[in-house]
Amino acid sequence: NGRVTLGFSAAGELETVSDGARTVRAQQSFEVYSSETQWPQSDVYLMRPTSSEAKVPILSGTDVAAPVVARTSGPLVQEVVQLYMPAQNATAYVQQTLRLYKAPAGAPAAQWADVEAYVDVDMLAAVAEGEYELVSVLRTDLATNVTAPKGSPAQGHAVPSLHTDANTQDVKHRVLDSPGWVDQVQFPDFAEPVA
């Protein structure tokens, strides 16, 4: 779209993301966690996996061919649809749609800057019977560790840091074992690890 470029491998998998000034390598995988079904259960706004260690790559153990890819390009929208289908053991499939938007001709650039910098992603997955949380994991070459804040169990040491998409355009910064979360837990009797 002239502002953000998504690069794909010859097989159709997301490989790079660029904003013109910097290109970041990206390796994507899809994982599931078993969902908590007891109160408060997982829902649209609350991810409550039954274990932080129970993630499972949903396409592992299958002969996954390269995704089937469909590309559409117009004056305002560019779209890539990727469909990952296991060749056997078909207990899961993933369909991902990535969209980039472009300002209409003659539109004020300042009003469209955020829209053109935004990568719209839709995902759909089918997994074996049960309650699951679908997670798209992007591994990049970005340096994301930060120094743990005062009061953290790892105070003064490098800990993982990431940004999560809270509601499509409101990105939240997350730090592993951040002590600030302890004060913000809504349910004082609810002792679970938080990120």
PDB file of C-alpha atoms in Angstrom, residues 14-177:
ATOM      1  CA  LEU A  14       4.372 -14.757   5.800  1.00  0.00           C
ATOM      2  CA  GLU A  15       8.109 -14.056   5.861  1.00  0.00           C
ATOM      3  CA  THR A  16       8.736 -10.306   6.372  1.00  0.00           C
ATOM      4  CA  VAL A  17       6.978  -7.123   7.466  1.00  0.00           C
ATOM      5  CA  SER A  18       8.393  -3.767   6.382  1.00  0.00           C
ATOM      6  CA  ASP A  19       7.456  -0.135   7.024  1.00  0.00           C
ATOM      7  CA  GLY A  20       9.930   1.233   4.478  1.00  0.00           C
ATOM      8  CA  ALA A  21      12.543   2.122   7.104  1.00  0.00           C
ATOM      9  CA  ARG A  22      12.987  -1.355   8.569  1.00  0.00           C
ATOM     10  CA  THR A  23      12.260  -4.924   7.524  1.00  0.00           C
ATOM     11  CA  VAL A  24      11.528  -7.511  10.205  1.00  0.00           C
ATOM     12  CA  ARG A  25      11.763 -11.248   9.574  1.00  0.00           C
ATOM     13  CA  ALA A  26       8.678 -13.124  10.775  1.00  0.00           C
ATOM     14  CA  GLN A  27       8.051 -16.829  11.264  1.00  0.00           C
ATOM     15  CA  GLN A  28       4.437 -17.653  12.054  1.00  0.00           C
ATOM     16  CA  SER A  29       2.915 -20.650  13.790  1.00  0.00           C
ATOM     17  CA  PHE A  30      -0.558 -21.399  15.102  1.00  0.00           C
ATOM     18  CA  GLU A  31      -1.091 -22.933  18.544  1.00  0.00           C
ATOM     19  CA  VAL A  32      -3.980 -23.851  20.804  1.00  0.00           C
ATOM     20  CA  TYR A  33      -4.392 -23.950  24.545  1.00  0.00           C
ATOM     21  CA  SER A  34      -7.150 -25.868  26.297  1.00  0.00           C
ATOM     22  CA  SER A  35      -9.693 -23.364  27.625  1.00  0.00           C
ATOM     23  CA  GLU A  36     -10.917 -23.056  31.178  1.00  0.00           C
ATOM     24  CA  THR A  37     -14.601 -23.911  31.340  1.00  0.00           C
ATOM     25  CA  GLN A  38     -15.152 -23.060  35.031  1.00  0.00           C
ATOM     26  CA  TRP A  39     -16.005 -19.519  36.190  1.00  0.00           C
ATOM     27  CA  PRO A  40     -14.664 -17.162  35.109  1.00  0.00           C
ATOM     28  CA  GLN A  41     -14.397 -19.074  31.874  1.00  0.00           C
ATOM     29  CA  SER A  42     -12.622 -18.036  28.718  1.00  0.00           C
ATOM     30  CA  ASP A  43     -14.625 -15.791  26.445  1.00  0.00           C
ATOM     31  CA  VAL A  44     -14.134 -13.126  23.795  1.00  0.00           C
ATOM     32  CA  TYR A  45     -12.384 -10.746  26.233  1.00  0.00           C
ATOM     33  CA  LEU A  46     -10.710 -13.171  28.646  1.00  0.00           C
ATOM     34  CA  MET A  47      -8.156 -15.852  27.743  1.00  0.00           C
ATOM     35  CA  ARG A  48      -7.976 -18.426  30.523  1.00  0.00           C
ATOM     36  CA  PRO A  49      -6.006 -21.467  29.358  1.00  0.00           C
ATOM     37  CA  THR A  50      -5.992 -24.440  31.701  1.00  0.00           C
ATOM     38  CA  SER A  51      -2.184 -24.334  31.718  1.00  0.00           C
ATOM     39  CA  SER A  52       0.474 -21.979  30.403  1.00  0.00           C
ATOM     40  CA  GLU A  53       2.508 -24.998  29.296  1.00  0.00           C
ATOM     41  CA  ALA A  54      -0.242 -26.855  27.433  1.00  0.00           C
ATOM     42  CA  LYS A  55       0.137 -25.124  24.096  1.00  0.00           C
ATOM     43  CA  VAL A  56       0.026 -27.405  21.093  1.00  0.00           C
ATOM     44  CA  PRO A  57       0.995 -26.444  17.541  1.00  0.00           C
ATOM     45  CA  ILE A  58      -2.303 -27.261  15.856  1.00  0.00           C
ATOM     46  CA  LEU A  59      -0.762 -28.313  12.579  1.00  0.00           C
ATOM     47  CA  SER A  60       2.014 -30.489  14.040  1.00  0.00           C
ATOM     48  CA  GLY A  61       1.987 -34.222  13.517  1.00  0.00           C
ATOM     49  CA  THR A  62       0.378 -33.761  10.132  1.00  0.00           C
ATOM     50  CA  ASP A  63       1.706 -33.605   6.628  1.00  0.00           C
ATOM     51  CA  VAL A  64       0.955 -29.934   6.126  1.00  0.00           C
ATOM     52  CA  ALA A  65       1.422 -28.765   2.606  1.00  0.00           C
ATOM     53  CA  ALA A  66       2.193 -25.142   1.841  1.00  0.00           C
ATOM     54  CA  PRO A  67      -0.900 -22.998   2.311  1.00  0.00           C
ATOM     55  CA  VAL A  68      -3.345 -22.492  -0.482  1.00  0.00           C
ATOM     56  CA  VAL A  69      -3.049 -18.775  -1.199  1.00  0.00           C
ATOM     57  CA  ALA A  70      -5.470 -16.373  -2.873  1.00  0.00           C
ATOM     58  CA  ARG A  71      -4.417 -12.779  -3.541  1.00  0.00           C
ATOM     59  CA  THR A  72      -6.730  -9.864  -4.333  1.00  0.00           C
ATOM     60  CA  SER A  73      -5.535  -6.363  -5.141  1.00  0.00           C
ATOM     61  CA  GLY A  74      -7.558  -3.232  -5.809  1.00  0.00           C
ATOM     62  CA  PRO A  75      -7.092   0.514  -5.525  1.00  0.00           C
ATOM     63  CA  LEU A  76      -8.088   0.611  -1.809  1.00  0.00           C
ATOM     64  CA  VAL A  77      -7.454  -2.906  -0.428  1.00  0.00           C
ATOM     65  CA  GLN A  78      -4.834  -5.615  -0.908  1.00  0.00           C
ATOM     66  CA  GLU A  79      -5.732  -8.998   0.581  1.00  0.00           C
ATOM     67  CA  VAL A  80      -4.000 -12.344   0.988  1.00  0.00           C
ATOM     68  CA  VAL A  81      -5.957 -15.395   2.165  1.00  0.00           C
ATOM     69  CA  GLN A  82      -3.915 -18.377   3.384  1.00  0.00           C
ATOM     70  CA  LEU A  83      -5.553 -21.765   3.969  1.00  0.00           C
ATOM     71  CA  TYR A  84      -3.484 -24.384   5.814  1.00  0.00           C
ATOM     72  CA  MET A  85      -4.965 -27.847   5.351  1.00  0.00           C
ATOM     73  CA  PRO A  86      -3.392 -30.995   6.797  1.00  0.00           C
ATOM     74  CA  ALA A  87      -2.921 -33.664   4.168  1.00  0.00           C
ATOM     75  CA  GLN A  88      -3.802 -36.330   6.737  1.00  0.00           C
ATOM     76  CA  ASN A  89      -4.912 -36.524  10.383  1.00  0.00           C
ATOM     77  CA  ALA A  90      -7.262 -33.659   9.563  1.00  0.00           C
ATOM     78  CA  THR A  91      -8.071 -32.582  13.126  1.00  0.00           C
ATOM     79  CA  ALA A  92      -7.344 -28.934  12.393  1.00  0.00           C
ATOM     80  CA  TYR A  93      -7.111 -26.336   9.699  1.00  0.00           C
ATOM     81  CA  VAL A  94      -6.362 -22.619   9.763  1.00  0.00           C
ATOM     82  CA  GLN A  95      -7.507 -19.884   7.425  1.00  0.00           C
ATOM     83  CA  GLN A  96      -5.884 -16.475   7.801  1.00  0.00           C
ATOM     84  CA  THR A  97      -6.736 -13.296   5.919  1.00  0.00           C
ATOM     85  CA  LEU A  98      -4.275 -10.375   5.882  1.00  0.00           C
ATOM     86  CA  ARG A  99      -5.409  -6.981   4.542  1.00  0.00           C
ATOM     87  CA  LEU A 100      -3.642  -3.693   3.848  1.00  0.00           C
ATOM     88  CA  TYR A 101      -5.633  -0.534   3.149  1.00  0.00           C
ATOM     89  CA  LYS A 102      -4.683   2.426   0.964  1.00  0.00           C
ATOM     90  CA  ALA A 103      -5.984   5.976   1.137  1.00  0.00           C
ATOM     91  CA  PRO A 104      -8.311   7.003  -1.682  1.00  0.00           C
ATOM     92  CA  ALA A 105      -6.716   9.252  -4.310  1.00  0.00           C
ATOM     93  CA  GLY A 106      -6.697  12.864  -3.134  1.00  0.00           C
ATOM     94  CA  ALA A 107      -7.397  12.017   0.536  1.00  0.00           C
ATOM     95  CA  PRO A 108      -5.367  13.958   3.158  1.00  0.00           C
ATOM     96  CA  ALA A 109      -2.372  11.753   4.039  1.00  0.00           C
ATOM     97  CA  ALA A 110      -2.466  12.694   7.753  1.00  0.00           C
ATOM     98  CA  GLN A 111      -6.013  11.375   8.129  1.00  0.00           C
ATOM     99  CA  TRP A 112      -5.094   7.990   6.622  1.00  0.00           C
ATOM    100  CA  ALA A 113      -1.688   7.438   8.272  1.00  0.00           C
ATOM    101  CA  ASP A 114      -3.023   5.079  10.986  1.00  0.00           C
ATOM    102  CA  VAL A 115      -5.222   3.168   8.545  1.00  0.00           C
ATOM    103  CA  GLU A 116      -2.363   2.589   6.107  1.00  0.00           C
ATOM    104  CA  ALA A 117      -0.045   1.453   8.942  1.00  0.00           C
ATOM    105  CA  TYR A 118      -2.610  -1.096  10.147  1.00  0.00           C
ATOM    106  CA  VAL A 119      -2.485  -4.766   9.102  1.00  0.00           C
ATOM    107  CA  ASP A 120      -5.986  -6.241   9.407  1.00  0.00           C
ATOM    108  CA  VAL A 121      -5.865  -9.946  10.302  1.00  0.00           C
ATOM    109  CA  ASP A 122      -8.787 -12.393  10.452  1.00  0.00           C
ATOM    110  CA  MET A 123      -8.264 -15.993  11.539  1.00  0.00           C
ATOM    111  CA  LEU A 124     -10.496 -19.002  11.484  1.00  0.00           C
ATOM    112  CA  ALA A 125      -9.538 -22.422  12.762  1.00  0.00           C
ATOM    113  CA  ALA A 126     -11.200 -25.763  13.151  1.00  0.00           C
ATOM    114  CA  VAL A 127      -9.781 -28.005  15.840  1.00  0.00           C
ATOM    115  CA  ALA A 128     -10.811 -31.383  17.238  1.00  0.00           C
ATOM    116  CA  GLU A 129     -13.783 -31.380  19.617  1.00  0.00           C
ATOM    117  CA  GLY A 130     -13.341 -29.319  22.795  1.00  0.00           C
ATOM    118  CA  GLU A 131     -12.808 -25.802  24.120  1.00  0.00           C
ATOM    119  CA  TYR A 132      -9.627 -24.110  22.843  1.00  0.00           C
ATOM    120  CA  GLU A 133      -7.855 -20.753  22.650  1.00  0.00           C
ATOM    121  CA  LEU A 134      -6.348 -20.060  19.220  1.00  0.00           C
ATOM    122  CA  VAL A 135      -3.061 -18.161  19.219  1.00  0.00           C
ATOM    123  CA  SER A 136      -1.078 -16.892  16.257  1.00  0.00           C
ATOM    124  CA  VAL A 137       2.606 -16.693  17.204  1.00  0.00           C
ATOM    125  CA  LEU A 138       4.976 -14.446  15.269  1.00  0.00           C
ATOM    126  CA  ARG A 139       8.650 -15.036  15.995  1.00  0.00           C
ATOM    127  CA  THR A 140      10.744 -12.104  14.823  1.00  0.00           C
ATOM    128  CA  ASP A 141      14.302 -10.828  14.931  1.00  0.00           C
ATOM    129  CA  LEU A 142      13.225  -7.849  17.088  1.00  0.00           C
ATOM    130  CA  ALA A 143      14.957  -7.391  20.461  1.00  0.00           C
ATOM    131  CA  THR A 144      12.000  -7.479  22.879  1.00  0.00           C
ATOM    132  CA  ASN A 145      13.485  -8.131  26.330  1.00  0.00           C
ATOM    133  CA  VAL A 146      13.197  -5.327  28.887  1.00  0.00           C
ATOM    134  CA  THR A 147      14.640  -4.885  32.383  1.00  0.00           C
ATOM    135  CA  ALA A 148      12.193  -6.246  34.959  1.00  0.00           C
ATOM    136  CA  PRO A 149      10.582  -3.481  37.018  1.00  0.00           C
ATOM    137  CA  LYS A 150      11.090  -2.921  40.756  1.00  0.00           C
ATOM    138  CA  GLY A 151       9.032  -5.378  42.785  1.00  0.00           C
ATOM    139  CA  SER A 152       9.164  -8.071  40.110  1.00  0.00           C
ATOM    140  CA  PRO A 153      10.604 -11.486  41.050  1.00  0.00           C
ATOM    141  CA  ALA A 154      13.197 -10.913  38.298  1.00  0.00           C
ATOM    142  CA  GLN A 155      13.923  -7.289  39.250  1.00  0.00           C
ATOM    143  CA  GLY A 156      16.898  -5.884  37.343  1.00  0.00           C
ATOM    144  CA  HIS A 157      17.131  -8.825  34.926  1.00  0.00           C
ATOM    145  CA  ALA A 158      16.058  -9.063  31.288  1.00  0.00           C
ATOM    146  CA  VAL A 159      12.567 -10.522  30.925  1.00  0.00           C
ATOM    147  CA  PRO A 160      10.341 -11.135  27.891  1.00  0.00           C
ATOM    148  CA  SER A 161       8.156  -8.269  26.771  1.00  0.00           C
ATOM    149  CA  LEU A 162       5.469  -8.238  24.106  1.00  0.00           C
ATOM    150  CA  HIS A 163       2.554  -6.255  22.786  1.00  0.00           C
ATOM    151  CA  THR A 164      -0.937  -7.710  22.530  1.00  0.00           C
ATOM    152  CA  ASP A 165      -3.848  -6.572  20.445  1.00  0.00           C
ATOM    153  CA  ALA A 166      -6.575  -5.605  22.914  1.00  0.00           C
ATOM    154  CA  ASN A 167      -9.272  -4.506  20.464  1.00  0.00           C
ATOM    155  CA  THR A 168      -7.851  -4.381  16.943  1.00  0.00           C
ATOM    156  CA  GLN A 169      -6.118  -1.006  17.258  1.00  0.00           C
ATOM    157  CA  ASP A 170      -5.423  -0.591  20.991  1.00  0.00           C
ATOM    158  CA  VAL A 171      -2.100  -2.343  21.582  1.00  0.00           C
ATOM    159  CA  LYS A 172      -1.106  -3.163  25.178  1.00  0.00           C
ATOM    160  CA  HIS A 173       2.478  -3.590  26.372  1.00  0.00           C
ATOM    161  CA  ARG A 174       2.936  -6.743  28.486  1.00  0.00           C
ATOM    162  CA  VAL A 175       5.921  -7.663  30.677  1.00  0.00           C
ATOM    163  CA  LEU A 176       6.373 -11.121  32.212  1.00  0.00           C
ATOM    164  CA  ASP A 177       5.665 -11.146  35.994  1.00  0.00           C
TER     165      ASP A 177
END
